[in-house]
XYZ file of C-alpha atoms in Angstrom:
191
model
C 0.211 0.041 0.036
C 0.968 3.468 -0.770
C 1.210 5.879 2.013
C 1.930 9.239 0.709
C 2.910 10.854 -2.472
C 5.830 9.875 -4.420
C 7.795 12.319 -6.952
C 10.089 12.051 -9.320
C 12.241 13.848 -11.866
C 13.797 12.677 -14.950
C 15.969 14.817 -17.220
C 15.230 13.469 -21.238
C 17.446 15.165 -24.064
C 14.958 13.871 -26.452
C 11.766 15.800 -24.137
C 11.095 19.051 -25.968
C 8.619 20.061 -23.761
C 7.904 19.388 -20.111
C 5.584 16.782 -19.376
C 3.995 15.533 -16.269
C 2.631 12.064 -15.067
C 0.291 11.406 -12.372
C -0.292 7.849 -11.366
C -3.446 7.145 -9.106
C -4.364 3.238 -8.293
C -6.694 2.363 -10.552
C -9.372 -0.776 -10.464
C -9.321 -4.397 -11.835
C -11.218 -5.344 -15.046
C -13.812 -7.405 -12.940
C -14.463 -4.685 -10.834
C -17.873 -3.262 -12.060
C -16.892 0.455 -11.236
C -13.984 -0.152 -13.696
C -16.810 1.087 -16.259
C -17.720 4.644 -14.341
C -13.751 4.994 -14.080
C -13.638 4.899 -17.790
C -16.241 7.122 -18.416
C -14.875 9.602 -15.482
C -11.672 9.877 -17.888
C -13.633 10.808 -20.730
C -15.627 13.421 -18.836
C -12.414 15.047 -17.732
C -10.148 14.760 -20.943
C -11.772 13.218 -23.878
C -11.976 15.734 -26.772
C -11.943 19.535 -26.936
C -15.119 20.192 -24.978
C -14.027 18.290 -22.357
C -13.470 19.720 -18.728
C -9.530 19.932 -18.588
C -8.944 20.967 -22.095
C -11.240 23.651 -21.659
C -9.560 24.912 -18.415
C -5.634 23.881 -18.877
C -5.532 24.320 -22.819
C -7.944 26.902 -23.732
C -8.656 28.873 -20.922
C -5.577 28.816 -18.576
C -2.988 28.120 -21.829
C -0.922 26.294 -19.493
C -0.497 23.178 -21.467
C -0.683 21.739 -25.134
C -2.242 18.464 -24.268
C -3.728 17.153 -21.154
C -5.463 13.441 -20.709
C -6.886 11.291 -18.316
C -7.128 7.256 -18.840
C -8.309 4.812 -16.830
C -6.354 1.379 -17.510
C -7.858 -1.549 -15.715
C -6.170 -4.942 -15.594
C -6.547 -8.493 -14.171
C -5.795 -7.975 -10.598
C -5.591 -3.834 -10.180
C -5.297 -0.890 -12.458
C -4.286 2.367 -12.974
C -5.637 5.886 -13.358
C -3.185 8.413 -15.298
C -3.418 11.877 -15.614
C -0.639 13.416 -18.545
C -0.103 17.113 -18.504
C 2.549 18.595 -21.256
C 3.184 22.237 -20.436
C 2.657 25.055 -22.872
C 6.187 26.570 -23.960
C 7.328 28.887 -21.100
C 4.817 27.682 -18.709
C 6.054 25.521 -15.794
C 4.782 22.122 -14.503
C 3.969 23.548 -11.190
C 1.236 25.389 -12.993
C -0.027 22.267 -14.963
C -0.092 20.476 -11.706
C -1.923 22.987 -9.952
C -4.331 23.562 -12.788
C -5.046 19.662 -12.893
C -5.498 19.246 -8.939
C -7.921 22.392 -9.033
C -10.145 20.172 -11.923
C -9.728 16.988 -9.548
C -10.906 19.610 -6.852
C -13.883 20.576 -8.441
C -15.142 17.577 -9.909
C -14.971 16.001 -6.260
C -16.833 18.816 -5.059
C -19.161 19.646 -7.431
C -19.665 16.159 -9.154
C -20.270 16.090 -13.100
C -23.495 17.215 -15.029
C -26.203 14.821 -16.951
C -24.950 16.247 -19.969
C -21.475 15.332 -19.514
C -22.486 11.681 -18.627
C -24.580 11.152 -21.486
C -21.380 12.685 -23.832
C -19.093 10.327 -22.455
C -21.566 7.329 -22.566
C -22.164 8.298 -26.436
C -18.241 8.096 -26.694
C -17.855 4.930 -25.111
C -20.564 3.313 -27.383
C -18.693 4.790 -30.427
C -15.411 3.190 -29.108
C -17.038 -0.078 -28.046
C -18.598 -0.583 -31.371
C -15.202 0.806 -33.434
C -13.176 -1.744 -31.121
C -15.261 -4.732 -32.245
C -15.158 -4.259 -36.100
C -13.356 -6.648 -37.905
C -12.534 -10.570 -37.252
C -9.062 -9.707 -35.540
C -10.817 -7.625 -33.556
C -13.687 -9.752 -32.517
C -11.202 -12.495 -31.439
C -9.024 -10.732 -29.500
C -12.411 -9.602 -27.430
C -13.603 -13.021 -27.059
C -10.210 -13.965 -26.235
C -10.015 -11.450 -23.343
C -13.735 -12.361 -22.136
C -12.714 -16.070 -21.846
C -9.291 -15.456 -20.156
C -10.447 -12.857 -17.718
C -14.185 -13.849 -17.046
C -14.273 -17.350 -18.165
C -17.198 -16.657 -20.677
C -17.003 -15.565 -24.068
C -20.461 -14.551 -23.875
C -20.167 -11.454 -21.436
C -19.088 -9.634 -24.899
C -22.616 -9.290 -25.905
C -23.560 -7.022 -22.627
C -20.709 -5.101 -21.695
C -21.959 -1.965 -23.368
C -25.119 -2.139 -20.821
C -22.616 -1.826 -17.844
C -21.546 1.231 -19.279
C -25.048 2.825 -20.213
C -25.897 1.944 -16.454
C -23.315 4.054 -14.730
C -24.922 6.963 -12.934
C -23.662 10.362 -11.834
C -23.607 8.420 -8.567
C -21.433 5.906 -9.279
C -18.687 8.335 -11.216
C -18.708 10.431 -8.184
C -18.284 7.281 -6.040
C -15.338 6.193 -8.320
C -13.820 9.826 -8.225
C -13.689 9.760 -4.466
C -12.309 6.211 -4.216
C -9.583 6.605 -6.975
C -8.759 10.819 -6.703
C -9.349 12.011 -2.958
C -6.203 10.931 -2.174
C -2.278 12.375 -2.158
C -1.065 8.809 -2.513
C 0.011 9.170 -5.842
C 3.367 8.644 -8.207
C 3.829 12.155 -9.677
C 6.685 11.855 -12.560
C 8.148 15.260 -14.262
C 9.718 14.867 -17.452
C 12.101 17.985 -18.295
C 13.789 18.833 -21.302
C 17.998 18.593 -20.949
C 20.421 19.083 -23.296
C 22.575 15.929 -22.991
């Protein structure tokens, strides 16, 4: 178990801009809350109309890119936030803006419109990931391996559609309401 935040700075001669990676403990793929976590990451950063993009890139202009992703695995998972600083901006500004958006989420929740948009995006991704014989075979193999039931492929989309705002908020509190995270700062260096 993590008992505090872990921070590391890496100087990379190939990095062109400063970048920050914040890692939180995520959920296992067998946890029903994994669907809410995936939708939550979409609400926060999927697309130019997402919360963090509008704030960090458009409004504050401290970042050129921001993303959040939930990666559920067999026994556990990760919840990763990435911020790439805009030229001339500091990672401290990026981190402060990310933390402010997370705080706003934890205190204010999400809207019906945000959840509907995230579900629509999940549906499009779900369908596109299952087009073609190869992708279908991969999905069936995953269901067989992790759940012992290939038939679950037929109702996974329903699990996304059943997620409520309350589910998303419960998951946000579980994953993001902690300082037990790993923060990696990547800085450009000249060799």
